[in-house]
């Protein structure tokens, strides 16, 4: 088992990573569970993993109940949140109650925000079951729900008591969801870690085959990187924004296709390839390293080109809505060197246009 610490200024907490951790769950979560527990999950994850969590809570003698939400990003909204509050009140959940978020990023964000706000804040334990949630969303305390006008517009920072990652849960994850998570994994290499990028290249067959030891090592590496960034910049005043590598382009692609053509990670893969190509045009990245980047995303079954039916002008237009835009000036996370990113503002539109066009087939 890998054990890491997230030393966030507001609260320090452990991440436990290993194969089959759900089997011995009671021992791992004993210090982090209050008098009562509410397990928040969804209709897909409940039949797979809820019983293991309930067994652990029974072993601990903790009173518990489950809240099972419908599955999907469209249910990351105030109605689901209100349903959780209703169930907490119905079950007389007091301040000492611990919420357990069991599922992917949608459940983690929604349950995390319920915990941040119920009775002005109760404890939450994150048990992420998608690769994306295991390497990114369960760590760092960003919680929230969507608003009809945009994703993640309502939220709070609320760090968990602990994060427990059972890599065995990835065995039931649909392959496309695994691939989407790999986009965020590759991102950590592109942000600041050339050694990890090379490690992913060297181990790609083992990762694709879900070798348990490799998966645990890979997830631990990503969590350690994120933990260091969160410890340095919990509230995203600076370097935490680097975690959005490729996301400004990716979000524009997702919005233009009404969030139904790509998984988020798939759009991030294309966005990361555009950002790296921009690095080539700015003379910071070699063409060979940009080709390695596209090849690595493709090796993990991720798309690597901008499709012909989406115009460059439309992408540029949507990018103006990015949350990092300040005073109308677009700020982009871009390579300063290969696998060393920073924030640039004032990159000419013609240069951005050229990078997008260079990523077409
Ligand atoms: P998701 O939560 O929708 O999960 C994807 C699908 O996999 C769902 O159908 C889910 O039910 C299913 N699933 C989950 N675990 C499974 C398992 N082990 N076996 C079989 N099926 C399983 O999507 P996601 O990609 O995990 O998360 C996306 C969300 O995360 C978005 O809402 C995004 O905004 C958010 N996010 C948050 C942060 C953060 O820092 N808080 C970071 C990145 C993304
Ligand atoms: N996933 C971006 C962040 O946690 O800041």
mmCIF file of C-alpha atoms and ligand atoms in Angstrom:
data_model
loop_
_atom_site.group_PDB
_atom_site.id
_atom_site.type_symbol
_atom_site.label_atom_id
_atom_site.label_comp_id
_atom_site.label_asym_id
_atom_site.label_seq_id
_atom_site.Cartn_x
_atom_site.Cartn_y
_atom_site.Cartn_z
ATOM 1 C CA UNK A 1 0.000 0.000 0.000
ATOM 2 C CA UNK A 2 1.181 3.549 -0.768
ATOM 3 C CA UNK A 3 0.425 6.173 1.885
ATOM 4 C CA UNK A 4 0.794 9.885 1.115
ATOM 5 C CA UNK A 5 -0.039 13.067 2.980
ATOM 6 C CA UNK A 6 -1.751 16.141 1.580
ATOM 7 C CA UNK A 7 -0.364 18.952 3.748
ATOM 8 C CA UNK A 8 -2.962 21.537 2.735
ATOM 9 C CA UNK A 9 -2.783 24.714 4.831
ATOM 10 C CA UNK A 10 -6.390 24.262 6.029
ATOM 11 C CA UNK A 11 -6.068 20.564 6.888
ATOM 12 C CA UNK A 12 -3.563 17.754 6.500
ATOM 13 C CA UNK A 13 -4.853 14.296 5.559
ATOM 14 C CA UNK A 14 -3.743 10.909 4.223
ATOM 15 C CA UNK A 15 -4.267 9.195 0.883
ATOM 16 C CA UNK A 16 -4.162 5.379 1.007
ATOM 17 C CA UNK A 17 -3.615 3.613 -2.334
ATOM 18 C CA UNK A 18 -3.608 -0.140 -2.947
ATOM 19 C CA UNK A 19 -5.220 -3.153 -4.549
ATOM 20 C CA UNK A 20 -8.311 -4.525 -2.714
ATOM 21 C CA UNK A 21 -8.314 -1.922 0.064
ATOM 22 C CA UNK A 22 -12.117 -2.177 0.228
ATOM 23 C CA UNK A 23 -11.704 -5.722 1.616
ATOM 24 C CA UNK A 24 -10.015 -4.421 4.775
ATOM 25 C CA UNK A 25 -11.790 -1.075 4.784
ATOM 26 C CA UNK A 26 -12.760 -0.943 8.464
ATOM 27 C CA UNK A 27 -9.128 -0.867 9.594
ATOM 28 C CA UNK A 28 -8.252 1.940 7.198
ATOM 29 C CA UNK A 29 -11.177 4.243 7.933
ATOM 30 C CA UNK A 30 -11.614 3.699 11.695
ATOM 31 C CA UNK A 31 -9.885 7.000 12.708
ATOM 32 C CA UNK A 32 -11.861 9.084 10.222
ATOM 33 C CA UNK A 33 -15.454 7.993 10.834
ATOM 34 C CA UNK A 34 -17.794 9.850 13.159
ATOM 35 C CA UNK A 35 -20.689 8.464 15.205
ATOM 36 C CA UNK A 36 -22.884 8.189 12.128
ATOM 37 C CA UNK A 37 -22.059 7.807 8.427
ATOM 38 C CA UNK A 38 -23.944 8.577 5.226
ATOM 39 C CA UNK A 39 -22.640 6.809 2.127
ATOM 40 C CA UNK A 40 -23.332 8.913 -0.983
ATOM 41 C CA UNK A 41 -23.117 6.935 -4.210
ATOM 42 C CA UNK A 42 -25.001 6.335 -7.458
ATOM 43 C CA UNK A 43 -27.096 3.651 -9.122
ATOM 44 C CA UNK A 44 -24.117 2.221 -11.057
ATOM 45 C CA UNK A 45 -21.575 2.101 -8.242
ATOM 46 C CA UNK A 46 -23.936 0.981 -5.451
ATOM 47 C CA UNK A 47 -24.440 -2.603 -6.731
ATOM 48 C CA UNK A 48 -20.658 -2.951 -7.158
ATOM 49 C CA UNK A 49 -19.122 -1.473 -4.006
ATOM 50 C CA UNK A 50 -21.730 -0.229 -1.513
ATOM 51 C CA UNK A 51 -21.907 -3.581 0.323
ATOM 52 C CA UNK A 52 -18.145 -3.492 1.059
ATOM 53 C CA UNK A 53 -18.479 -0.045 2.636
ATOM 54 C CA UNK A 54 -21.583 -1.075 4.606
ATOM 55 C CA UNK A 55 -19.780 -4.181 5.904
ATOM 56 C CA UNK A 56 -16.895 -2.025 7.126
ATOM 57 C CA UNK A 57 -19.269 0.373 8.887
ATOM 58 C CA UNK A 58 -21.050 -2.584 10.524
ATOM 59 C CA UNK A 59 -17.684 -3.903 11.720
ATOM 60 C CA UNK A 60 -16.956 -0.507 13.253
ATOM 61 C CA UNK A 61 -20.385 -0.416 14.903
ATOM 62 C CA UNK A 62 -21.176 2.852 13.117
ATOM 63 C CA UNK A 63 -24.799 3.695 12.433
ATOM 64 C CA UNK A 64 -25.132 4.315 8.683
ATOM 65 C CA UNK A 65 -27.465 4.889 5.769
ATOM 66 C CA UNK A 66 -26.998 5.276 2.005
ATOM 67 C CA UNK A 67 -28.087 7.982 -0.426
ATOM 68 C CA UNK A 68 -28.162 6.616 -3.979
ATOM 69 C CA UNK A 69 -28.274 9.251 -6.713
ATOM 70 C CA UNK A 70 -29.016 8.713 -10.405
ATOM 71 C CA UNK A 71 -25.874 8.344 -12.538
ATOM 72 C CA UNK A 72 -24.613 11.171 -14.734
ATOM 73 C CA UNK A 73 -23.059 14.613 -14.968
ATOM 74 C CA UNK A 74 -26.583 16.013 -15.522
ATOM 75 C CA UNK A 75 -27.399 15.042 -11.926
ATOM 76 C CA UNK A 76 -24.510 17.092 -10.493
ATOM 77 C CA UNK A 77 -27.000 19.803 -9.586
ATOM 78 C CA UNK A 78 -28.852 21.463 -6.725
ATOM 79 C CA UNK A 79 -31.669 18.912 -6.894
ATOM 80 C CA UNK A 80 -29.248 16.072 -6.019
ATOM 81 C CA UNK A 81 -27.710 18.249 -3.360
ATOM 82 C CA UNK A 82 -31.134 18.937 -1.877
ATOM 83 C CA UNK A 83 -31.923 15.217 -1.949
ATOM 84 C CA UNK A 84 -28.769 14.576 0.110
ATOM 85 C CA UNK A 85 -29.754 17.295 2.622
ATOM 86 C CA UNK A 86 -33.263 15.769 2.867
ATOM 87 C CA UNK A 87 -31.833 12.326 3.624
ATOM 88 C CA UNK A 88 -29.364 13.713 6.159
ATOM 89 C CA UNK A 89 -32.171 15.515 7.980
ATOM 90 C CA UNK A 90 -34.533 12.515 7.739
ATOM 91 C CA UNK A 91 -31.835 10.361 9.345
ATOM 92 C CA UNK A 92 -31.123 13.002 12.005
ATOM 93 C CA UNK A 93 -27.516 13.475 10.899
ATOM 94 C CA UNK A 94 -25.739 15.779 13.333
ATOM 95 C CA UNK A 95 -22.433 17.585 13.076
ATOM 96 C CA UNK A 96 -20.553 14.412 14.040
ATOM 97 C CA UNK A 97 -21.775 12.606 10.919
ATOM 98 C CA UNK A 98 -19.238 11.625 8.249
ATOM 99 C CA UNK A 99 -20.251 11.645 4.593
ATOM 100 C CA UNK A 100 -18.566 8.956 2.502
ATOM 101 C CA UNK A 101 -18.341 9.786 -1.223
ATOM 102 C CA UNK A 102 -18.244 6.456 -3.077
ATOM 103 C CA UNK A 103 -17.966 6.887 -6.860
ATOM 104 C CA UNK A 104 -16.435 9.002 -9.599
ATOM 105 C CA UNK A 105 -15.843 12.730 -9.721
ATOM 106 C CA UNK A 106 -19.543 13.560 -10.009
ATOM 107 C CA UNK A 107 -20.299 11.848 -6.687
ATOM 108 C CA UNK A 108 -17.092 13.157 -5.068
ATOM 109 C CA UNK A 109 -17.833 16.775 -6.013
ATOM 110 C CA UNK A 110 -21.533 16.617 -5.082
ATOM 111 C CA UNK A 111 -21.070 14.755 -1.781
ATOM 112 C CA UNK A 112 -18.074 16.961 -0.972
ATOM 113 C CA UNK A 113 -20.170 20.094 -1.442
ATOM 114 C CA UNK A 114 -23.003 18.620 0.636
ATOM 115 C CA UNK A 115 -20.421 18.008 3.383
ATOM 116 C CA UNK A 116 -19.033 21.538 3.025
ATOM 117 C CA UNK A 117 -22.458 23.075 3.528
ATOM 118 C CA UNK A 118 -24.594 20.756 5.707
ATOM 119 C CA UNK A 119 -24.815 22.359 9.140
ATOM 120 C CA UNK A 120 -21.956 24.668 8.028
ATOM 121 C CA UNK A 121 -19.648 21.746 7.377
ATOM 122 C CA UNK A 122 -19.263 18.086 8.297
ATOM 123 C CA UNK A 123 -16.490 15.593 7.607
ATOM 124 C CA UNK A 124 -16.179 13.806 4.271
ATOM 125 C CA UNK A 125 -14.197 10.723 3.320
ATOM 126 C CA UNK A 126 -13.464 10.232 -0.381
ATOM 127 C CA UNK A 127 -13.497 6.705 -1.856
ATOM 128 C CA UNK A 128 -12.987 7.390 -5.597
ATOM 129 C CA UNK A 129 -13.811 4.581 -8.023
ATOM 130 C CA UNK A 130 -12.888 6.077 -11.436
ATOM 131 C CA UNK A 131 -9.323 6.662 -12.593
ATOM 132 C CA UNK A 132 -10.047 10.377 -13.034
ATOM 133 C CA UNK A 133 -11.305 10.650 -9.468
ATOM 134 C CA UNK A 134 -8.378 8.599 -8.120
ATOM 135 C CA UNK A 135 -5.706 10.770 -9.741
ATOM 136 C CA UNK A 136 -7.398 14.143 -9.563
ATOM 137 C CA UNK A 137 -10.855 15.052 -8.255
ATOM 138 C CA UNK A 138 -10.806 13.237 -4.887
ATOM 139 C CA UNK A 139 -7.643 15.082 -3.829
ATOM 140 C CA UNK A 140 -7.435 18.794 -3.111
ATOM 141 C CA UNK A 141 -10.849 19.752 -1.739
ATOM 142 C CA UNK A 142 -12.564 21.304 -4.762
ATOM 143 C CA UNK A 143 -16.257 20.474 -4.379
ATOM 144 C CA UNK A 144 -19.368 21.735 -6.119
ATOM 145 C CA UNK A 145 -22.257 21.303 -8.494
ATOM 146 C CA UNK A 146 -23.121 22.611 -11.945
ATOM 147 C CA UNK A 147 -25.449 25.520 -12.736
ATOM 148 C CA UNK A 148 -27.563 25.588 -15.918
ATOM 149 C CA UNK A 149 -25.212 28.351 -17.134
ATOM 150 C CA UNK A 150 -22.005 26.403 -16.637
ATOM 151 C CA UNK A 151 -20.011 23.598 -15.021
ATOM 152 C CA UNK A 152 -18.815 23.784 -11.418
ATOM 153 C CA UNK A 153 -20.079 27.341 -10.956
ATOM 154 C CA UNK A 154 -21.365 26.695 -7.419
ATOM 155 C CA UNK A 155 -18.895 25.226 -4.963
ATOM 156 C CA UNK A 156 -16.540 25.411 -2.021
ATOM 157 C CA UNK A 157 -13.108 24.258 -0.956
ATOM 158 C CA UNK A 158 -13.606 21.472 1.592
ATOM 159 C CA UNK A 159 -10.741 19.041 2.183
ATOM 160 C CA UNK A 160 -11.609 15.406 3.015
ATOM 161 C CA UNK A 161 -10.560 13.600 6.224
ATOM 162 C CA UNK A 162 -8.860 10.958 4.086
ATOM 163 C CA UNK A 163 -8.852 9.556 0.555
ATOM 164 C CA UNK A 164 -8.984 5.800 0.117
ATOM 165 C CA UNK A 165 -8.125 4.474 -3.345
ATOM 166 C CA UNK A 166 -8.775 0.816 -4.142
ATOM 167 C CA UNK A 167 -7.204 0.222 -7.552
ATOM 168 C CA UNK A 168 -9.243 -2.999 -7.917
ATOM 169 C CA UNK A 169 -12.356 -0.872 -8.539
ATOM 170 C CA UNK A 170 -10.856 0.054 -11.929
ATOM 171 C CA UNK A 171 -11.522 -3.512 -13.132
ATOM 172 C CA UNK A 172 -15.227 -2.695 -13.572
ATOM 173 C CA UNK A 173 -14.690 0.739 -15.124
ATOM 174 C CA UNK A 174 -15.717 0.981 -18.816
ATOM 175 C CA UNK A 175 -12.554 1.228 -21.018
ATOM 176 C CA UNK A 176 -13.510 4.678 -22.284
ATOM 177 C CA UNK A 177 -13.695 5.991 -18.709
ATOM 178 C CA UNK A 178 -10.259 4.493 -17.998
ATOM 179 C CA UNK A 179 -8.873 6.230 -21.090
ATOM 180 C CA UNK A 180 -10.426 9.545 -20.020
ATOM 181 C CA UNK A 181 -8.632 9.228 -16.674
ATOM 182 C CA UNK A 182 -5.337 8.569 -18.502
ATOM 183 C CA UNK A 183 -5.587 12.040 -20.065
ATOM 184 C CA UNK A 184 -5.317 13.546 -16.576
ATOM 185 C CA UNK A 185 -2.455 11.152 -15.774
ATOM 186 C CA UNK A 186 -0.424 12.261 -18.816
ATOM 187 C CA UNK A 187 -1.212 15.851 -17.805
ATOM 188 C CA UNK A 188 0.963 15.496 -14.674
ATOM 189 C CA UNK A 189 3.949 14.688 -16.865
ATOM 190 C CA UNK A 190 3.274 17.646 -19.124
ATOM 191 C CA UNK A 191 2.870 20.050 -16.197
ATOM 192 C CA UNK A 192 6.187 19.501 -14.469
ATOM 193 C CA UNK A 193 7.518 15.974 -14.644
ATOM 194 C CA UNK A 194 9.516 14.777 -17.683
ATOM 195 C CA UNK A 195 10.626 11.666 -15.741
ATOM 196 C CA UNK A 196 7.012 10.617 -15.208
ATOM 197 C CA UNK A 197 6.208 11.272 -18.883
ATOM 198 C CA UNK A 198 9.065 8.929 -19.856
ATOM 199 C CA UNK A 199 7.895 6.374 -17.243
ATOM 200 C CA UNK A 200 4.428 6.381 -18.844
ATOM 201 C CA UNK A 201 5.982 5.811 -22.265
ATOM 202 C CA UNK A 202 8.091 2.949 -20.939
ATOM 203 C CA UNK A 203 5.195 1.279 -19.064
ATOM 204 C CA UNK A 204 2.331 1.902 -21.402
ATOM 205 C CA UNK A 205 1.711 -1.764 -22.227
ATOM 206 C CA UNK A 206 1.609 -2.732 -18.541
ATOM 207 C CA UNK A 207 -0.732 0.159 -17.768
ATOM 208 C CA UNK A 208 -2.990 -0.793 -20.667
ATOM 209 C CA UNK A 209 -3.054 -4.342 -19.246
ATOM 210 C CA UNK A 210 -4.016 -2.928 -15.800
ATOM 211 C CA UNK A 211 -0.957 -4.387 -14.057
ATOM 212 C CA UNK A 212 -1.941 -3.778 -10.388
ATOM 213 C CA UNK A 213 1.510 -2.719 -9.162
ATOM 214 C CA UNK A 214 1.976 -0.305 -12.085
ATOM 215 C CA UNK A 215 -1.497 1.183 -11.602
ATOM 216 C CA UNK A 216 -0.850 1.767 -7.897
ATOM 217 C CA UNK A 217 2.544 3.338 -8.627
ATOM 218 C CA UNK A 218 1.076 5.543 -11.359
ATOM 219 C CA UNK A 219 -1.843 6.727 -9.206
ATOM 220 C CA UNK A 220 0.453 7.365 -6.233
ATOM 221 C CA UNK A 221 2.752 9.435 -8.449
ATOM 222 C CA UNK A 222 -0.156 11.587 -9.676
ATOM 223 C CA UNK A 223 -1.546 12.037 -6.158
ATOM 224 C CA UNK A 224 1.907 13.046 -4.850
ATOM 225 C CA UNK A 225 2.213 15.653 -7.594
ATOM 226 C CA UNK A 226 -1.271 17.018 -6.898
ATOM 227 C CA UNK A 227 -0.663 16.967 -3.120
ATOM 228 C CA UNK A 228 2.456 19.114 -3.558
ATOM 229 C CA UNK A 229 0.585 21.609 -5.749
ATOM 230 C CA UNK A 230 -2.358 21.801 -3.309
ATOM 231 C CA UNK A 231 0.006 22.231 -0.345
ATOM 232 C CA UNK A 232 1.651 25.176 -2.128
ATOM 233 C CA UNK A 233 -1.537 26.792 -3.490
ATOM 234 C CA UNK A 234 -4.703 25.391 -1.911
ATOM 235 C CA UNK A 235 -7.011 28.159 -3.189
ATOM 236 C CA UNK A 236 -5.634 28.439 -6.737
ATOM 237 C CA UNK A 237 -3.955 31.810 -6.452
ATOM 238 C CA UNK A 238 -1.113 30.646 -8.700
ATOM 239 C CA UNK A 239 0.414 27.297 -9.557
ATOM 240 C CA UNK A 240 -2.733 25.184 -8.949
ATOM 241 C CA UNK A 241 -3.983 26.619 -12.259
ATOM 242 C CA UNK A 242 -1.298 24.480 -13.964
ATOM 243 C CA UNK A 243 -3.572 21.483 -13.317
ATOM 244 C CA UNK A 244 -5.685 22.950 -16.113
ATOM 245 C CA UNK A 245 -3.105 22.130 -18.809
ATOM 246 C CA UNK A 246 -5.032 21.559 -22.048
ATOM 247 C CA UNK A 247 -8.333 22.377 -20.311
ATOM 248 C CA UNK A 248 -9.010 25.791 -21.912
ATOM 249 C CA UNK A 249 -8.960 24.197 -25.364
ATOM 250 C CA UNK A 250 -10.689 21.070 -24.020
ATOM 251 C CA UNK A 251 -13.538 22.986 -22.377
ATOM 252 C CA UNK A 252 -14.130 24.914 -25.620
ATOM 253 C CA UNK A 253 -14.311 21.628 -27.568
ATOM 254 C CA UNK A 254 -16.699 20.132 -24.996
ATOM 255 C CA UNK A 255 -18.985 23.198 -25.027
ATOM 256 C CA UNK A 256 -19.042 23.316 -28.843
ATOM 257 C CA UNK A 257 -20.195 19.693 -28.963
ATOM 258 C CA UNK A 258 -22.750 20.168 -26.145
ATOM 259 C CA UNK A 259 -20.822 17.862 -23.801
ATOM 260 C CA UNK A 260 -22.005 14.775 -25.660
ATOM 261 C CA UNK A 261 -19.258 13.914 -28.176
ATOM 262 C CA UNK A 262 -16.308 13.436 -25.833
ATOM 263 C CA UNK A 263 -15.651 12.476 -22.250
ATOM 264 C CA UNK A 264 -13.956 15.356 -20.457
ATOM 265 C CA UNK A 265 -10.580 13.569 -20.514
ATOM 266 C CA UNK A 266 -10.855 12.957 -24.258
ATOM 267 C CA UNK A 267 -11.341 16.669 -24.888
ATOM 268 C CA UNK A 268 -8.447 17.412 -22.502
ATOM 269 C CA UNK A 269 -6.218 15.084 -24.550
ATOM 270 C CA UNK A 270 -6.905 17.070 -27.739
ATOM 271 C CA UNK A 271 -6.482 20.311 -25.752
ATOM 272 C CA UNK A 272 -3.138 19.148 -24.365
ATOM 273 C CA UNK A 273 -1.914 18.315 -27.848
ATOM 274 C CA UNK A 274 -2.894 21.831 -29.013
ATOM 275 C CA UNK A 275 -1.120 23.418 -26.005
ATOM 276 C CA UNK A 276 2.028 21.404 -26.717
ATOM 277 C CA UNK A 277 1.875 22.359 -30.405
ATOM 278 C CA UNK A 278 1.631 26.005 -29.337
ATOM 279 C CA UNK A 279 4.857 25.352 -27.417
ATOM 280 C CA UNK A 280 6.457 24.229 -30.696
ATOM 281 C CA UNK A 281 5.320 27.398 -32.516
ATOM 282 C CA UNK A 282 6.662 29.539 -29.646
ATOM 283 C CA UNK A 283 10.029 27.759 -29.973
ATOM 284 C CA UNK A 284 9.845 26.099 -26.529
ATOM 285 C CA UNK A 285 9.156 22.462 -27.455
ATOM 286 C CA UNK A 286 10.714 20.375 -30.217
ATOM 287 C CA UNK A 287 8.538 18.891 -32.958
ATOM 288 C CA UNK A 288 9.790 15.467 -31.826
ATOM 289 C CA UNK A 289 8.504 16.004 -28.256
ATOM 290 C CA UNK A 290 5.138 17.210 -29.589
ATOM 291 C CA UNK A 291 4.943 14.017 -31.659
ATOM 292 C CA UNK A 292 5.775 11.964 -28.518
ATOM 293 C CA UNK A 293 2.884 13.694 -26.721
ATOM 294 C CA UNK A 294 0.356 12.922 -29.452
ATOM 295 C CA UNK A 295 1.648 9.332 -29.633
ATOM 296 C CA UNK A 296 1.277 8.816 -25.864
ATOM 297 C CA UNK A 297 -2.330 10.032 -25.848
ATOM 298 C CA UNK A 298 -3.084 7.823 -28.862
ATOM 299 C CA UNK A 299 -1.457 4.832 -27.117
ATOM 300 C CA UNK A 300 -3.988 5.258 -24.309
ATOM 301 C CA UNK A 301 -6.880 5.254 -26.795
ATOM 302 C CA UNK A 302 -7.403 9.002 -26.624
ATOM 303 C CA UNK A 303 -8.216 11.247 -29.591
ATOM 304 C CA UNK A 304 -5.277 13.269 -30.865
ATOM 305 C CA UNK A 305 -6.649 15.585 -33.558
ATOM 306 C CA UNK A 306 -9.158 18.431 -33.955
ATOM 307 C CA UNK A 307 -12.043 17.203 -36.126
ATOM 308 C CA UNK A 308 -12.830 18.989 -39.406
ATOM 309 C CA UNK A 309 -16.384 19.973 -38.455
ATOM 310 C CA UNK A 310 -15.216 22.288 -35.639
ATOM 311 C CA UNK A 311 -13.814 25.571 -36.918
ATOM 312 C CA UNK A 312 -10.808 27.264 -35.381
ATOM 313 C CA UNK A 313 -12.786 30.505 -35.061
ATOM 314 C CA UNK A 314 -15.475 28.734 -33.018
ATOM 315 C CA UNK A 315 -12.867 27.266 -30.650
ATOM 316 C CA UNK A 316 -11.216 30.678 -30.159
ATOM 317 C CA UNK A 317 -14.603 32.262 -29.512
ATOM 318 C CA UNK A 318 -15.554 29.713 -26.824
ATOM 319 C CA UNK A 319 -12.131 30.017 -25.184
ATOM 320 C CA UNK A 320 -12.919 33.624 -24.237
ATOM 321 C CA UNK A 321 -15.351 32.235 -21.614
ATOM 322 C CA UNK A 322 -12.534 30.462 -19.732
ATOM 323 C CA UNK A 323 -12.461 31.087 -15.960
ATOM 324 C CA UNK A 324 -8.759 32.069 -16.176
ATOM 325 C CA UNK A 325 -9.563 35.014 -18.515
ATOM 326 C CA UNK A 326 -8.836 38.338 -16.756
ATOM 327 C CA UNK A 327 -10.040 41.695 -18.106
ATOM 328 C CA UNK A 328 -10.732 40.132 -21.492
ATOM 329 C CA UNK A 329 -7.159 38.761 -21.762
ATOM 330 C CA UNK A 330 -6.938 35.028 -22.274
ATOM 331 C CA UNK A 331 -4.514 33.255 -19.923
ATOM 332 C CA UNK A 332 -3.254 29.885 -21.101
ATOM 333 C CA UNK A 333 -1.345 27.108 -19.370
ATOM 334 C CA UNK A 334 1.432 26.424 -21.839
ATOM 335 C CA UNK A 335 4.784 24.665 -21.919
ATOM 336 C CA UNK A 336 7.725 26.881 -21.023
ATOM 337 C CA UNK A 337 9.835 23.845 -21.962
ATOM 338 C CA UNK A 338 8.701 20.294 -22.663
ATOM 339 C CA UNK A 339 7.092 18.973 -19.441
ATOM 340 C CA UNK A 340 7.468 22.327 -17.647
ATOM 341 C CA UNK A 341 4.370 24.490 -17.878
ATOM 342 C CA UNK A 342 3.508 28.032 -16.806
ATOM 343 C CA UNK A 343 0.825 30.626 -17.436
ATOM 344 C CA UNK A 344 1.037 32.896 -20.486
ATOM 345 C CA UNK A 345 -1.203 35.821 -21.269
ATOM 346 C CA UNK A 346 -1.259 37.864 -24.437
ATOM 347 C CA UNK A 347 -0.402 35.067 -26.871
ATOM 348 C CA UNK A 348 -1.533 36.478 -30.255
ATOM 349 C CA UNK A 349 -4.756 34.994 -31.640
ATOM 350 C CA UNK A 350 -2.959 34.195 -34.920
ATOM 351 C CA UNK A 351 -0.473 32.001 -33.024
ATOM 352 C CA UNK A 352 -3.261 30.156 -31.209
ATOM 353 C CA UNK A 353 -5.046 29.728 -34.524
ATOM 354 C CA UNK A 354 -1.928 28.231 -36.106
ATOM 355 C CA UNK A 355 -1.550 25.739 -33.244
ATOM 356 C CA UNK A 356 -5.161 24.541 -33.561
ATOM 357 C CA UNK A 357 -4.808 24.206 -37.332
ATOM 358 C CA UNK A 358 -1.587 22.208 -36.906
ATOM 359 C CA UNK A 359 -3.556 19.603 -34.913
ATOM 360 C CA UNK A 360 -5.903 18.709 -37.735
ATOM 361 C CA UNK A 361 -5.401 15.555 -39.792
HETATM 362 P P1 LIG B 1 -18.286 10.138 -13.288
HETATM 363 O O1 LIG B 1 -18.279 10.415 -11.848
HETATM 364 O O2 LIG B 1 -19.486 10.526 -14.072
HETATM 365 O O3 LIG B 1 -17.968 8.598 -13.513
HETATM 366 C C1 LIG B 1 -17.945 8.096 -14.829
HETATM 367 C C2 LIG B 1 -18.858 6.872 -14.981
HETATM 368 O O4 LIG B 1 -18.235 5.754 -14.368
HETATM 369 C C3 LIG B 1 -20.215 7.024 -14.316
HETATM 370 O O5 LIG B 1 -21.185 6.409 -15.111
HETATM 371 C C4 LIG B 1 -20.027 6.251 -13.010
HETATM 372 O O6 LIG B 1 -21.236 5.793 -12.461
HETATM 373 C C5 LIG B 1 -19.164 5.127 -13.463
HETATM 374 N N1 LIG B 1 -18.346 4.469 -12.454
HETATM 375 C C6 LIG B 1 -17.685 5.032 -11.434
HETATM 376 N N2 LIG B 1 -16.881 4.130 -10.847
HETATM 377 C C7 LIG B 1 -17.073 2.962 -11.491
HETATM 378 C C8 LIG B 1 -16.507 1.679 -11.373
HETATM 379 N N3 LIG B 1 -15.529 1.425 -10.507
HETATM 380 N N4 LIG B 1 -16.951 0.704 -12.189
HETATM 381 C C9 LIG B 1 -17.912 0.960 -13.132
HETATM 382 N N5 LIG B 1 -18.433 2.171 -13.333
HETATM 383 C C10 LIG B 1 -18.018 3.166 -12.514
HETATM 384 O O7 LIG B 1 -17.047 10.859 -14.020
HETATM 385 P P2 LIG B 1 -15.533 11.148 -13.559
HETATM 386 O O8 LIG B 1 -14.768 11.195 -14.813
HETATM 387 O O9 LIG B 1 -15.105 10.242 -12.465
HETATM 388 O O10 LIG B 1 -15.624 12.606 -12.924
HETATM 389 C C11 LIG B 1 -15.996 13.727 -13.706
HETATM 390 C C12 LIG B 1 -16.398 14.831 -12.755
HETATM 391 O O11 LIG B 1 -15.290 15.189 -11.948
HETATM 392 C C13 LIG B 1 -16.843 16.104 -13.470
HETATM 393 O O12 LIG B 1 -18.043 16.546 -12.889
HETATM 394 C C14 LIG B 1 -15.717 17.079 -13.194
HETATM 395 O O13 LIG B 1 -16.169 18.411 -13.115
HETATM 396 C C15 LIG B 1 -15.206 16.589 -11.859
HETATM 397 N N6 LIG B 1 -13.806 16.939 -11.571
HETATM 398 C C16 LIG B 1 -13.535 17.505 -10.374
HETATM 399 C C17 LIG B 1 -12.231 17.820 -10.030
HETATM 400 C C18 LIG B 1 -11.927 18.377 -8.672
HETATM 401 O O14 LIG B 1 -10.801 18.783 -8.439
HETATM 402 N N7 LIG B 1 -12.882 18.391 -7.769
HETATM 403 C C19 LIG B 1 -11.187 17.546 -10.928
HETATM 404 C C20 LIG B 1 -11.498 16.959 -12.152
HETATM 405 C C21 LIG B 1 -12.810 16.652 -12.463
HETATM 406 N N1 LIG B 2 -8.535 19.546 -11.090
HETATM 407 C C1 LIG B 2 -8.060 20.864 -10.843
HETATM 408 C C2 LIG B 2 -7.796 21.169 -9.412
HETATM 409 O O1 LIG B 2 -8.041 20.386 -8.539
HETATM 410 O O2 LIG B 2 -7.360 22.241 -9.143
#
